[in-house]
Structures are given as C-alpha cells and as structure tokens.
Amino acid sequence: MDKKALMDKIFAKGKQYGLNDMEIYHGKDNSFRVKIFKGEIDNYSVSSSEGLSLRGDYNDQMGYSYTSMLDESSVDMLAKNAKENAQVLTNEDREVIFEGSKEYKLKETYSDKLDRVSEKEKIEFAKEMESKAYEYDKRIELVPYCSYGDGSDEVTIKNTKGLELSSRSNLAYCYVSVTAAQGNDRKSGTVYRCSDDFYTFNPGEIAKEACDNAIALLGGQGSGD
Amino acid sequence: MQDKRFIGNLLDEALSTGGDFAEIYVEDTESTGLTMLGGKVYKASAGRDYGVGIRIFNGYNAIYAYTCGNDKEEIAKTVKKAAQAVKKDSLTRRNELKSETVDNIHIIQIPPNQVEKSRKVQLMSAAHAAAKSVDPLISQVSINYSDSSKHILVANSTGKFVEDHRTYTRMYISAVASKGDEMQTGGEGPGALSGLEFYDTIDIEEYARQAARVAVTMVNAKYCPGGRMPVILANGFGGVIFHEACGHGLEATSVAKGNSVFAGKLGQKVANEKVTAIDDGTIPNAWGSTNIDDEGTPTQRRVLIENGILKGYMVDILNGKRMNAESTGSGRRQNFRYAPTSRMSNTYIAPGNDTFEDIIANTEYGLYAAKMGGGSVNPSTGEFNFSVGEGYLIKNGKIAEPVRGATLIGKGNEVIQRIDMVGDDLALGQGVCGSASGNVPTNVGQPVIRVSELIVGGRNGDSNG
C-alpha cells in the first residue's frame, strides 16, 4: 500500500478511536555487511527493513504502538493499541505533539558517492584488511573478526498538526579484531572505524593499529599479581 | 504463517545459483512494554514485528538476508538478491517439505495478550509499593514490565517445515537507596517462558523487597578491600560469571574457528573435578527454553563439562558443518533480523554436596558475593571483570560486614580450575544475553560455589575505606 495512503488511514482510524493529536514515525533502511575469515567470505548479509510507529493523545496521555507489517491489517491494531496504552498511563507530565518549526536548516547527511562503491570493492577491502593483519607480525595468531558494512536509512515524521518531514542518511563502517599469542599468553586488539567516505578507510593502517593494540598487551601482568 | 508452496518456491530460488543449503525463517511477534517510575506509569507501548529471514550456505560460508512485512513480491525479491551472492555451477536439489509436529512442553495458561493492561499495571503497582515499604532510604523505584508472543516457522532445503509458539513474560524491578551523596541500586528481574500465570507461581512483592533490601544494605556498607582472596559466589545469578567467561567459549560460534580456550580440548580436564556444567533448553517454561531452536532442531539437555572433563559444545547447523558435528539444538537468534548461531539456553553448574553453611564455615577470610552486577568479558581469552552488586566479607568462617564497590577479575578457564567447593542449592537467574545473533533470553545458574582464589578489586587494604 502507498505510504501516504496508509498514514491517512491510520489517522482516520485513530480519530474513530477517540485519539486527538497523532503522529506517525516511519523508518526504512537498507544494509550490507561482509565478514571475512581466512581469506574467504565467511558471512554476507543484505537487508531491507521498514517499520512504523504511531503515538496518539487520549485524555492528555500519549499512547504508543508500532508495526513492521505495513498494510491494511495493521491499521486497526495501531489505533486500538495506542488508545489502550494511553488509558493505562498515569504520567503527570503532559507529552504533546509538536507542530514543527518555521524553518529547518538543511544538513547534508547522505553521500551519493558511498552508494556508488561496488560490492567487489567492499569485499576486496575487507579481505585486504584481514591479510594485512596476518602479514604484520608473526605473533598474530588469528583474525577472528574482520568485517565491512554500510547502511542507509530514511525517516519520515508526519502528524495531525501539519508537520511532515523526512531525512535520509548513510554510513560505512569496518571492524577488525586480532588475537596475538606469545607462549600461553593471548591478547586481542580491535579497531572500529566509521565514515560516509569509503575511500578514507586504509586497510593496512587499520590492521596495523589493531595488531599493535594486541601486541602491546602481551606479557602484561594482571592487577594484584 | 506462509503456505508450503510459496516457501518451497523461495527455497528453489535460494538454491538456484549453487547454494548447498537454504533456509526460510518467518516470524510474527506481538509485544507489550510498560514502564513505571515513582509509582506512575509513564510509558506504554505495544506492537507487532513481522519479517522473513533467508539463509543460504555456500560451503562453510553463509549468506543472510531479511525483509520486514508479508509482501510476497518483496520477500521473493529479497531471496533473489541473497542468491545472487553465490555463483556456482553445481546445483543442489531440495527435499520435499514435510510438516513436523512440535511436542510442546511449555504450556501457556494465560496468554498475555488476553489480559487487560490494567491487570499488568496492578502487578507493577504492588511491586512498587513493596519496594518503597522496605526503608525510607529508598528514593526511587523503577519497574519495567514486558511480555511477548512469538510465532515462528522454519523451513529448509532438507525438507524441514516446522512451526513453534513462544510466550515470554518478565518484570524488572530496580530500587535506588540514597544516603547523603551516596546512591546504590538493587535489581531483580524474574521472567519465564510463560503466560501471566507466572505471577501466580512467584511472589513479585518479595522480589521487589529483595531489590530494595540490597540497595539499602549497600548504601550503608563500607568499601570492599582489594587483593587476592577466596570468593564465594551465591547461587542463581552468580552463574553469570560461568556464562560469560566459560559458556561463550563453549559455543560452536567460537570453537569452530579456534577462537576459544576450549577449542580442541574434548575429553581433557578443563575444570576442577567438582565442576559439572550443563546447558538445558528443555526445562519446562524456563526463561531460556524453547521446544525447537531457531533452526528448527529440537532443544536438548547437554552436558558440557562432567566432573571437570570437557564433554561437549553447543552447536548450530553451520558451525556443526565446520566441526563435523551434529546440531545440538543451540541455533538461536533475537529475531528475523539476525542469522542464527550457537547460543546458550539455560546454562548452569550442577549441584554438588557442600552446604552453604559448610562453605562459609570453611572459609577463614574472603568475599561472599551475594548478588552480581554487570561486567565484561573478552571472549577470545576468557578474561573478565564483574562488579559485585551485594557483597560481604567473611571472617573466621562467618559472614561479617557488608561491603560495596567490589570487582571480580580473572580468566574463565583458570577460575573453573579453582572452584573447590560446590553447594547443593542450585538456582537459576534470568538474563538477556547479547552476542552475534542478537539478544536472547537465557538463564544463568549455579549452586553456591567457592573459588579458592580470585583477584578482588576494591579500595585500600581493609574495609574501612
């Protein structure tokens, strides 16, 4: 069902249940992640996700409901639950629906450049990050976790006071965890980076930092020793 | 939830590019959450989460994709996208789907969604009043109530087609005691794989009083001295140390890749002979139980360590392939947004022959950790640190003054070698375990145990700090 039509139906149903001011928060996201283990793609995941939550004022209390089933079958459930939840609230602070500001400053939170990075480049990056870690020092025994991921999301807020806004953003991240061993001593080091520019990630530099973190801990004594 | 023919078509599509195993997981969950602070209900929410997860194996590697909602076109599109990540010439044919019947051992008498929310609020109000009544030092009480009803379907290319229902209910009570500038908290969170009848089997007001009593005791306590000493860990939630520092290392998720101190040690002595540890997903209505795991395999009672000897691991299908081992019904996930992997269910150290009184009497000096707080663990090495929520010094074989601010520091595989006394009073405590496949309900547990020596982080060399 068309998103706008669905929102209008939910507001209409809410009115029938006696809800006064109402607001819908709609979120949609996509994600990609690849995990490398010993040079192979250990795990590859993609997702598309969508959900909607309703909040509505009933007798000066704000009830909430939500669903990830965006079709006609959810309309009644959302309105009914929002009303029932408002009925059990005894909150003395009144929560109100905001009609919105007069103006909004535009902020750039979406990188089209990130969208253009190919899946092949992402996988090669993660593989290189792992191989650089193994090559860095013979004490690096294992790279148990090496991954690259990115995601984008889009949020729309619409209420019965006339506010209707949306925004979108995207981000990429990488994570590497290494285990260094010396005799019976094993220590781990990790590095996590995130950016909206894939090309700022340097696989060799990130791997080096994780390895240095682990190696620096070898031979350390626990407190109380 | 979804018809067999549609699921069959999805599995065919998933295998069409050369995958050697495919699985479809469908989930429909209804949840309710209520929050009370200072006796007022200030947040109430309810909703439905519906989605489909698709998993394809390509050798030892896995592809996972998911989508929300019930739009068949969108689901088919997601399966196709996942399949495109595999490119092999040889094709695997799936078996015909055959419906399996689940033997339901977790009977639900009062489904939470058939109970008015006002009844749930009554329970919360009773708990709030009980906690407040303990002492004037109790400055705040917060209560979180939650219930959920989850319906799942698992189908895979071996022909499995099985559904299960899970109903959870839980209440978490947190009390804060304030004295001057000092604040201390106590918390209790009973929960079960059960309907609202769970509250007829427990005294929720007693749990609330217990949370408040801990907060008051600790706000009046002096700081714990630091150093190496024997530590007695109380039954129930004291098992969180075994769960975190040893349990995760016994999951195939870690073992299959050699990322565990227990990898390759089957049949070897890894703990004191007094230690037997079990993971049991079949305990009726227990918080960590299910009829089947999230890969459709029936859950089991699994002996992990028997009299100190490593006997087994917790194994899921994919890591089982890597280890050449059968699944132990341990494949779990928070919801359809996560691929399953091996996880604990109800994991505990089995009871021994020592009594609580004997253990205390046989300890000249040490720390009694009556309640555990939060902590962190490095899964690769088993190194951990945990705060003690309620602690007492032991002097001359007797429980002496309460102490606060204690931290326990150690290594899981070393600590289980040093468990030299095991009590007879097994109890389980409810928690939510976070790991690779999300947050899942788990019971931790043990009888009272003594660790002959552990590093206790504290202040000063005595308890007068």
XYZ file of C-alpha atoms in Angstrom:
690
model
C 0.000 0.000 0.000
C 1.149 3.535 -0.751
C 2.820 5.025 2.350
C 0.838 8.261 2.301
C -2.485 6.472 1.900
C -1.616 4.139 4.757
C -0.731 7.048 7.058
C -4.013 8.794 6.251
C -5.949 5.607 7.012
C -4.186 5.244 10.367
C -5.016 8.840 11.327
C -8.649 8.336 10.297
C -8.888 5.134 12.341
C -7.255 6.890 15.312
C -9.935 9.590 15.161
C -12.585 6.838 15.281
C -10.966 5.502 18.463
C -11.093 8.965 20.015
C -7.406 9.847 19.678
C -6.750 13.585 19.420
C -3.351 14.682 18.104
C -1.434 11.892 16.423
C 1.974 11.381 14.878
C 3.492 8.690 12.697
C 7.206 7.905 12.582
C 8.084 5.845 9.522
C 11.537 4.363 9.051
C 13.054 2.462 6.150
C 16.591 1.153 5.912
C 18.910 -0.968 3.824
C 22.132 -2.583 4.930
C 25.062 -4.556 3.578
C 27.750 -6.417 5.530
C 30.535 -8.786 4.630
C 32.683 -10.709 7.083
C 35.963 -12.328 6.072
C 37.623 -15.313 7.731
C 40.923 -16.711 6.477
C 40.582 -15.110 3.071
C 37.036 -16.329 2.423
C 33.652 -14.629 2.660
C 32.526 -16.045 5.973
C 29.296 -14.132 6.144
C 27.446 -11.934 3.690
C 24.235 -10.182 4.588
C 21.825 -7.757 2.996
C 18.596 -6.383 4.373
C 15.706 -4.089 3.648
C 13.603 -3.116 6.595
C 10.605 -0.893 7.170
C 8.536 -0.025 10.204
C 6.061 2.475 11.511
C 5.065 3.700 14.937
C 2.042 5.707 15.978
C 1.646 7.900 19.008
C -1.642 9.453 19.880
C -3.064 11.655 22.604
C -6.046 10.302 24.521
C -7.260 12.154 27.603
C -3.951 14.040 27.829
C -1.859 10.854 27.824
C 0.293 9.682 24.917
C -0.101 6.038 23.899
C 2.322 4.283 21.534
C 2.053 1.391 19.082
C 4.211 0.073 16.256
C 4.377 -2.454 13.433
C 6.671 -3.756 10.719
C 3.646 -5.046 8.791
C 2.840 -2.068 6.592
C -0.525 -2.986 5.209
C -4.252 -2.634 5.857
C -4.153 -5.368 8.529
C -2.187 -3.118 10.893
C -4.403 -0.033 10.770
C -6.875 -1.083 13.448
C -4.216 -2.672 15.678
C -2.152 0.524 15.726
C -5.033 2.829 16.627
C -6.521 0.419 19.187
C -3.195 -0.199 20.944
C -2.282 3.485 21.046
C -5.605 4.229 22.772
C -5.338 1.286 25.197
C -1.785 2.233 26.115
C -2.781 5.864 26.748
C -5.568 4.631 29.042
C -3.150 2.941 31.471
C -0.758 5.894 31.722
C -0.694 7.961 34.899
C 2.141 10.249 33.859
C 1.766 13.740 35.312
C 3.966 15.362 32.657
C 1.960 16.043 29.546
C 3.537 14.940 26.279
C 2.459 16.979 23.257
C 2.715 16.617 19.506
C 4.979 19.284 18.000
C 3.584 21.271 15.088
C 7.099 21.885 13.748
C 9.476 24.799 13.455
C 9.063 27.620 10.998
C 12.295 26.786 9.264
C 14.804 23.948 9.159
C 18.460 24.165 8.199
C 19.377 21.679 5.552
C 22.176 19.349 6.588
C 23.909 17.019 4.187
C 23.698 13.560 5.740
C 23.646 11.439 2.606
C 26.640 10.604 0.458
C 25.776 9.617 -3.105
C 29.440 8.714 -3.505
C 29.056 5.929 -0.939
C 26.183 4.496 -2.972
C 28.478 4.141 -5.946
C 31.059 1.914 -4.213
C 30.787 -1.518 -5.785
C 30.249 -4.697 -3.810
C 33.504 -6.015 -5.260
C 35.466 -3.058 -3.850
C 33.921 -3.570 -0.410
C 34.770 -7.271 -0.345
C 38.316 -6.673 -1.561
C 38.799 -4.026 1.126
C 37.750 -6.435 3.909
C 39.952 -9.210 2.510
C 42.935 -6.879 2.361
C 42.374 -5.671 5.919
C 42.499 -9.291 7.121
C 45.560 -10.265 5.068
C 47.466 -7.151 6.214
C 46.810 -8.147 9.819
C 48.203 -11.660 9.301
C 51.240 -10.264 7.464
C 52.000 -7.608 10.080
C 53.603 -9.750 12.791
C 54.153 -13.477 13.259
C 52.593 -13.194 16.729
C 49.194 -12.501 15.122
C 47.666 -15.933 15.593
C 44.125 -15.297 14.426
C 41.890 -12.621 12.960
C 38.589 -13.847 14.387
C 36.564 -10.888 13.204
C 37.078 -8.781 10.108
C 34.138 -7.023 8.534
C 32.944 -4.181 6.381
C 29.379 -2.885 6.387
C 27.290 0.040 5.263
C 23.712 1.133 5.501
C 21.257 3.835 4.629
C 18.049 4.917 6.245
C 15.163 7.210 5.538
C 12.843 8.628 8.183
C 9.530 10.394 7.723
C 7.573 12.088 10.505
C 4.023 13.164 9.843
C 1.462 14.407 12.340
C -2.055 15.734 12.501
C -0.770 19.215 13.364
C 0.619 19.595 9.860
C 4.247 18.562 10.321
C 5.594 16.391 7.516
C 9.358 15.987 7.283
C 11.792 13.415 6.077
C 15.511 12.883 6.070
C 17.943 10.254 4.888
C 21.465 9.307 5.804
C 24.078 6.665 5.084
C 27.265 5.438 6.674
C 30.001 2.838 6.195
C 31.970 1.074 8.920
C 34.686 -1.501 9.314
C 35.806 -3.576 12.258
C 38.798 -5.814 12.784
C 39.718 -7.870 15.834
C 43.000 -9.786 16.074
C 44.454 -12.234 18.578
C 48.177 -12.056 19.312
C 49.877 -15.006 21.034
C 53.207 -15.480 22.755
C 53.631 -18.752 24.626
C 50.429 -19.275 26.598
C 49.651 -15.570 26.623
C 46.894 -14.460 24.231
C 45.674 -10.899 23.877
C 43.265 -9.273 21.500
C 43.195 -5.885 19.827
C 40.362 -4.253 17.915
C 39.740 -1.237 15.734
C 36.397 0.163 14.624
C 36.036 2.966 12.091
C 33.049 4.652 10.509
C 32.728 7.274 7.798
C 30.490 8.365 4.947
C 33.526 8.185 2.665
C 34.600 4.626 1.896
C 37.892 5.794 0.434
C 39.131 7.159 3.789
C 39.431 3.575 5.053
C 43.023 2.382 4.768
C 43.118 -1.401 5.268
C 46.832 -1.567 6.104
C 46.686 1.248 8.635
C 43.576 -0.139 10.357
C 45.078 -3.653 10.534
C 48.338 -2.264 11.926
C 46.523 -0.386 14.692
C 44.584 -3.491 15.761
C 47.756 -5.619 15.751
C 49.706 -3.004 17.724
C 46.903 -2.871 20.297
C 47.061 -6.662 20.815
C 50.861 -6.986 20.782
C 51.253 -4.166 23.318
C 49.267 -6.212 25.844
C 51.410 -9.363 25.572
C 53.400 -10.059 28.685
C 51.344 -7.684 30.841
C 50.571 -8.624 34.432
C 47.065 -8.579 35.913
C 46.410 -6.229 38.803
C 47.141 -7.979 42.074
C 49.908 -10.052 40.510
C 2.043 -18.017 8.507
C 3.116 -18.730 4.936
C 1.952 -21.598 2.753
C 4.214 -24.504 1.963
C 4.128 -23.971 -1.789
C 5.317 -20.366 -1.534
C 8.081 -21.365 0.890
C 9.108 -24.182 -1.465
C 9.392 -21.723 -4.338
C 11.541 -19.428 -2.200
C 13.875 -22.306 -1.321
C 14.162 -23.235 -5.018
C 15.095 -19.659 -5.851
C 17.603 -19.547 -2.993
C 19.355 -22.675 -4.313
C 19.223 -21.622 -7.968
C 22.734 -20.139 -8.054
C 24.587 -23.046 -6.451
C 23.992 -22.757 -2.715
C 24.120 -26.108 -0.937
C 21.600 -25.350 1.816
C 18.785 -22.826 2.105
C 16.533 -21.843 4.978
C 13.499 -19.592 5.350
C 12.604 -18.228 8.798
C 9.263 -16.453 9.254
C 8.450 -14.630 12.470
C 5.365 -12.847 13.776
C 5.757 -11.303 17.245
C 3.345 -9.237 19.342
C 4.858 -7.388 22.306
C 3.799 -5.162 25.166
C 6.052 -2.935 27.258
C 5.088 -0.858 30.302
C 7.359 1.375 32.361
C 6.583 2.680 35.844
C 8.684 5.270 37.619
C 7.852 6.586 41.070
C 4.560 4.689 41.020
C 3.381 6.357 37.808
C 3.045 4.542 34.504
C 4.861 6.888 32.177
C 5.355 4.765 29.085
C 3.201 2.121 27.437
C 3.823 0.605 24.047
C 2.589 -2.367 22.075
C 3.134 -3.637 18.590
C 3.785 -6.283 16.025
C 7.004 -7.290 14.305
C 6.715 -9.483 11.216
C 9.533 -10.462 8.912
C 11.314 -13.136 6.937
C 14.969 -14.188 7.108
C 16.688 -16.098 4.293
C 19.915 -18.008 4.759
C 21.986 -19.776 2.127
C 25.133 -21.816 2.724
C 27.919 -21.907 0.206
C 30.283 -24.452 1.693
C 31.221 -23.119 5.108
C 30.138 -19.604 4.263
C 26.725 -18.089 4.860
C 24.618 -15.508 3.092
C 21.851 -13.865 5.099
C 19.101 -11.507 4.036
C 15.888 -10.318 5.640
C 12.903 -8.190 4.933
C 10.026 -6.877 7.022
C 6.340 -7.473 6.384
C 4.354 -10.004 4.450
C 4.586 -8.691 0.899
C 5.260 -11.841 -1.145
C 6.788 -9.918 -4.015
C 9.226 -8.165 -1.656
C 10.114 -11.461 0.043
C 10.794 -13.133 -3.320
C 12.927 -10.168 -4.369
C 14.990 -10.438 -1.186
C 15.569 -14.168 -1.723
C 16.725 -13.492 -5.269
C 19.148 -10.821 -4.063
C 20.619 -13.189 -1.474
C 21.015 -15.969 -4.048
C 22.983 -13.639 -6.324
C 25.819 -13.685 -3.791
C 26.502 -17.331 -4.727
C 27.922 -18.251 -8.116
C 28.467 -21.977 -8.557
C 27.737 -24.312 -11.436
C 26.733 -27.383 -9.438
C 23.166 -27.215 -8.177
C 21.720 -28.803 -5.030
C 18.110 -30.016 -5.188
C 15.962 -29.575 -2.130
C 13.929 -32.281 -0.451
C 10.146 -32.141 -0.390
C 8.886 -30.094 2.566
C 7.388 -32.260 5.289
C 5.499 -30.722 8.202
C 6.873 -31.682 11.599
C 4.828 -31.564 14.776
C 6.401 -29.905 17.757
C 5.940 -31.653 21.072
C 5.012 -28.608 23.147
C 6.337 -28.957 26.694
C 5.849 -25.309 27.604
C 2.154 -24.976 28.348
C 0.771 -21.433 28.372
C -2.336 -20.997 30.511
C -2.960 -17.245 30.387
C -1.778 -15.657 27.122
C -0.649 -12.102 27.992
C -2.488 -10.587 25.032
C -5.764 -11.804 26.536
C -5.172 -9.920 29.783
C -6.134 -6.276 30.258
C -3.172 -3.946 30.596
C -4.687 -2.644 33.821
C -4.061 -6.071 35.416
C -0.380 -5.819 34.449
C -0.255 -2.319 35.935
C -1.723 -3.706 39.196
C 1.189 -6.140 39.443
C 3.654 -3.305 38.857
C 1.968 -1.104 41.460
C 2.128 -3.897 44.044
C 5.852 -4.345 43.351
C 6.445 -0.606 43.604
C 4.662 -0.330 46.948
C 6.557 -3.344 48.328
C 9.948 -1.888 47.363
C 9.136 1.524 48.795
C 7.973 -0.009 52.081
C 11.394 -1.513 52.854
C 13.158 1.605 54.099
C 12.861 5.413 53.933
C 16.279 5.397 52.216
C 14.606 4.025 49.057
C 14.472 7.148 46.906
C 13.339 5.720 43.596
C 11.796 2.552 42.230
C 11.502 1.837 38.519
C 9.697 -1.129 37.048
C 9.741 -2.467 33.510
C 7.091 -4.981 32.524
C 7.283 -6.838 29.216
C 5.532 -9.700 27.504
C 5.679 -11.099 24.010
C 4.111 -13.791 21.916
C 6.316 -15.087 19.117
C 5.169 -17.417 16.321
C 7.934 -18.802 14.107
C 8.174 -21.027 11.051
C 11.421 -22.653 9.943
C 11.703 -24.402 6.579
C 14.864 -25.572 4.887
C 16.140 -27.441 1.860
C 16.499 -30.725 3.792
C 12.673 -30.810 3.858
C 12.106 -29.343 7.322
C 8.873 -27.392 7.796
C 8.122 -26.688 11.437
C 6.357 -24.017 13.498
C 6.592 -23.050 17.156
C 4.975 -20.562 19.564
C 6.827 -18.841 22.395
C 5.302 -16.661 25.071
C 7.514 -14.676 27.423
C 6.733 -12.568 30.436
C 9.116 -10.658 32.674
C 9.251 -7.818 35.182
C 12.428 -5.992 36.145
C 12.415 -4.055 39.408
C 15.174 -1.574 40.184
C 15.395 0.203 43.537
C 17.695 3.091 44.429
C 18.726 3.873 48.003
C 20.136 7.336 48.720
C 22.094 8.486 51.747
C 23.751 11.880 51.601
C 25.637 11.987 48.293
C 25.738 8.200 48.007
C 23.395 6.159 45.853
C 23.261 2.374 45.478
C 20.927 0.187 43.442
C 19.419 -3.259 43.724
C 17.622 -5.113 40.964
C 15.554 -8.246 40.440
C 14.159 -9.454 37.113
C 12.124 -12.650 37.306
C 10.898 -13.957 33.964
C 9.698 -17.140 32.281
C 8.628 -18.758 29.033
C 5.137 -18.453 30.373
C 1.886 -16.530 30.328
C 0.560 -14.360 33.127
C 0.148 -17.472 35.314
C 3.850 -16.982 36.044
C 2.889 -14.320 38.585
C 0.796 -16.915 40.477
C 3.942 -19.025 40.941
C 6.160 -16.264 42.363
C 5.785 -13.536 44.964
C 6.574 -10.425 42.915
C 6.375 -8.253 46.037
C 9.098 -10.333 47.684
C 11.338 -9.777 44.618
C 10.687 -6.033 44.953
C 11.538 -6.057 48.660
C 14.714 -8.004 47.865
C 15.835 -5.384 45.304
C 15.217 -2.620 47.833
C 16.936 -4.513 50.654
C 20.120 -4.895 48.552
C 20.153 -1.170 47.724
C 19.747 -0.202 51.389
C 22.376 -2.695 52.579
C 24.888 -1.438 50.048
C 24.320 2.272 50.672
C 25.135 1.606 54.328
C 28.181 -0.561 53.523
C 31.868 0.371 53.607
C 34.155 -0.144 50.627
C 35.493 -3.594 49.936
C 39.220 -4.196 50.448
C 41.126 -5.343 47.377
C 43.528 -8.249 46.887
C 43.629 -11.956 46.163
C 41.232 -13.959 48.312
C 38.736 -16.821 48.264
C 35.417 -15.721 46.775
C 32.093 -17.410 47.440
C 29.576 -16.797 44.685
C 25.915 -17.132 45.659
C 23.544 -19.418 43.807
C 21.317 -18.222 40.958
C 22.617 -15.153 39.140
C 26.132 -15.813 40.472
C 26.268 -18.154 37.458
C 26.687 -15.123 35.207
C 30.468 -15.438 35.546
C 30.427 -19.022 34.243
C 28.034 -17.954 31.475
C 30.201 -15.082 30.303
C 33.709 -16.342 30.944
C 33.252 -20.039 30.054
C 29.839 -20.533 28.415
C 30.561 -18.331 25.400
C 33.809 -20.219 24.868
C 31.810 -23.465 24.658
C 29.582 -22.152 21.849
C 30.481 -23.508 18.414
C 30.490 -19.898 17.196
C 33.866 -19.558 18.945
C 35.028 -23.180 18.922
C 34.649 -23.814 15.156
C 37.141 -21.097 14.326
C 39.562 -21.917 17.126
C 38.656 -18.667 18.833
C 38.156 -20.271 22.238
C 40.394 -21.531 25.009
C 38.215 -24.690 24.995
C 38.685 -25.483 21.274
C 40.201 -28.908 20.624
C 40.034 -29.955 24.273
C 37.183 -32.509 24.229
C 37.949 -35.264 26.734
C 40.544 -33.151 28.528
C 40.373 -31.887 32.094
C 39.418 -28.229 31.914
C 37.909 -27.649 35.369
C 38.101 -28.846 38.938
C 36.599 -32.332 39.271
C 33.808 -30.829 41.375
C 32.525 -28.959 38.324
C 29.788 -30.350 36.088
C 28.188 -27.837 33.732
C 25.015 -28.276 31.704
C 23.099 -26.407 29.018
C 19.443 -27.477 29.036
C 16.944 -25.914 26.646
C 14.215 -28.371 27.659
C 13.341 -27.197 31.191
C 9.554 -26.634 31.097
C 8.626 -22.952 30.954
C 12.153 -21.812 31.849
C 13.222 -18.385 30.535
C 15.944 -19.823 28.270
C 13.943 -22.823 26.979
C 12.260 -23.432 23.637
C 10.712 -26.529 22.043
C 12.902 -26.156 18.976
C 15.786 -23.828 18.312
C 15.640 -21.116 15.639
C 16.913 -23.580 13.025
C 14.040 -25.977 13.768
C 16.117 -28.549 15.691
C 14.608 -29.861 18.965
C 16.414 -28.468 22.011
C 18.446 -30.771 24.257
C 19.908 -31.214 27.703
C 23.613 -31.137 27.018
C 26.415 -31.945 29.469
C 29.255 -29.542 28.664
C 31.671 -30.420 31.454
C 31.395 -33.561 33.598
C 33.467 -33.796 36.779
C 35.957 -31.383 35.255
C 36.251 -33.156 31.865
C 35.142 -31.286 28.723
C 32.325 -33.365 27.204
C 30.664 -31.214 24.577
C 29.902 -27.908 22.970
C 26.739 -26.061 21.986
C 26.451 -26.434 18.213
C 24.355 -24.867 15.440
C 23.988 -26.207 11.875
C 26.639 -24.084 10.114
C 29.319 -24.375 12.772
C 28.428 -28.066 13.052
C 29.400 -28.396 9.373
C 32.714 -26.723 10.140
C 33.297 -29.003 13.143
C 31.854 -32.159 11.578
C 29.348 -32.274 14.433
C 25.561 -32.533 14.673
C 23.490 -29.568 15.800
C 22.643 -29.703 19.499
C 19.532 -27.547 19.060
C 21.513 -24.464 20.072
C 20.938 -22.247 17.000
C 19.287 -19.099 18.323
C 18.581 -15.550 17.159
C 16.899 -12.467 18.571
C 14.556 -12.186 15.620
C 14.420 -12.441 11.816
C 16.954 -9.616 11.523
C 19.724 -11.955 12.708
C 21.182 -15.151 11.275
C 21.159 -17.831 13.974
C 24.301 -19.125 15.617
C 25.101 -21.315 18.609
C 23.941 -19.778 21.873
C 23.309 -20.838 25.446
C 19.788 -21.559 26.763
C 19.602 -22.451 30.480
C 23.258 -22.920 31.409
C 24.304 -23.873 34.901
C 26.835 -25.539 37.134
C 25.204 -28.692 38.553
C 24.690 -29.007 42.317
C 27.348 -30.673 44.483
C 27.390 -31.983 48.032
C 28.570 -28.999 50.052
C 26.115 -26.897 52.010
C 26.113 -23.125 52.118
C 26.861 -23.249 55.848
C 29.860 -25.591 55.321
C 31.313 -23.370 52.597
C 31.112 -20.256 54.768
C 32.409 -22.086 57.860
C 35.394 -23.447 55.896
C 36.488 -20.002 54.725
C 38.625 -18.125 57.191
C 38.736 -14.903 55.196
C 37.222 -13.938 51.858
C 34.404 -12.261 49.987
C 30.837 -13.521 49.729
C 29.286 -12.178 46.513
C 25.568 -12.479 47.248
C 24.480 -10.615 44.107
C 26.396 -9.995 40.910
C 26.227 -6.800 38.897
C 27.323 -6.090 35.337
C 30.647 -6.890 33.746
C 32.578 -7.508 30.569
C 34.452 -10.436 29.049
C 36.959 -10.852 26.266
C 35.584 -13.962 24.511
C 38.929 -14.805 22.878
C 40.835 -15.037 26.146
C 38.113 -15.524 28.767
C 39.391 -12.512 30.747
C 36.552 -10.918 32.706
C 35.679 -8.272 35.226
C 32.374 -8.155 37.090
C 31.032 -5.824 39.728
C 29.549 -7.302 42.878
C 26.045 -5.950 43.497
C 25.861 -7.149 47.093
C 28.975 -8.298 48.937
C 30.000 -9.323 52.460
C 33.362 -10.043 53.972
C 33.846 -13.471 55.512
C 35.897 -13.503 58.703
C 36.723 -16.561 60.777
C 34.197 -18.718 58.953
C 31.310 -16.309 59.414
C 29.574 -13.742 57.227
C 30.721 -10.365 58.567
C 30.034 -6.811 57.424
C 28.563 -5.835 54.026
C 30.989 -4.264 51.548
C 30.399 -2.355 48.334
C 32.389 -1.449 45.252
C 33.959 -4.894 44.811
C 35.037 -6.077 41.369
C 35.968 -9.640 40.457
C 38.776 -10.011 37.910
C 40.002 -13.251 36.372
C 40.142 -15.660 33.469
C 37.271 -18.085 32.914
C 39.364 -21.190 32.197
C 41.514 -20.548 35.290
C 38.580 -19.815 37.597
C 36.837 -23.130 36.867
C 40.038 -24.933 37.874
C 39.862 -23.161 41.221
C 36.248 -23.997 42.133
C 36.931 -26.159 45.166
C 33.526 -26.279 46.866
C 30.128 -26.694 45.176
C 26.887 -26.321 47.103
C 23.609 -28.220 46.900
C 21.277 -25.279 46.359
C 21.044 -24.885 42.549
C 19.017 -21.880 41.410
C 18.603 -20.113 38.079
C 18.580 -16.391 37.339
C 17.131 -14.701 34.265
C 19.140 -12.545 31.911
C 19.247 -11.324 28.327
C 22.419 -12.429 26.579
C 23.798 -10.280 23.774
C 26.029 -11.794 21.106
C 26.433 -12.292 17.367
C 22.797 -13.264 16.770
C 21.314 -10.528 18.945
C 19.775 -10.563 22.402
C 18.206 -13.830 23.533
C 16.613 -14.852 26.848
C 18.973 -17.052 28.834
C 19.042 -18.484 32.321
C 22.345 -18.490 34.163
C 22.643 -20.637 37.242
C 24.629 -22.459 39.839
C 24.543 -23.557 43.444
C 26.709 -21.541 45.820
C 30.359 -22.145 44.866
C 33.745 -21.223 46.278
C 36.646 -20.088 44.103
C 39.793 -20.709 46.124
C 41.449 -17.517 44.876
C 40.318 -14.611 42.765
C 41.502 -11.039 42.308
C 39.074 -8.720 44.083
C 39.221 -5.110 43.039
C 38.406 -2.772 45.904
C 39.749 0.116 47.925
C 42.581 0.066 50.452
C 43.780 -2.964 52.300
C 40.913 -3.137 54.739
C 37.196 -2.497 54.808
C 37.285 0.892 56.450
C 37.618 2.911 53.243
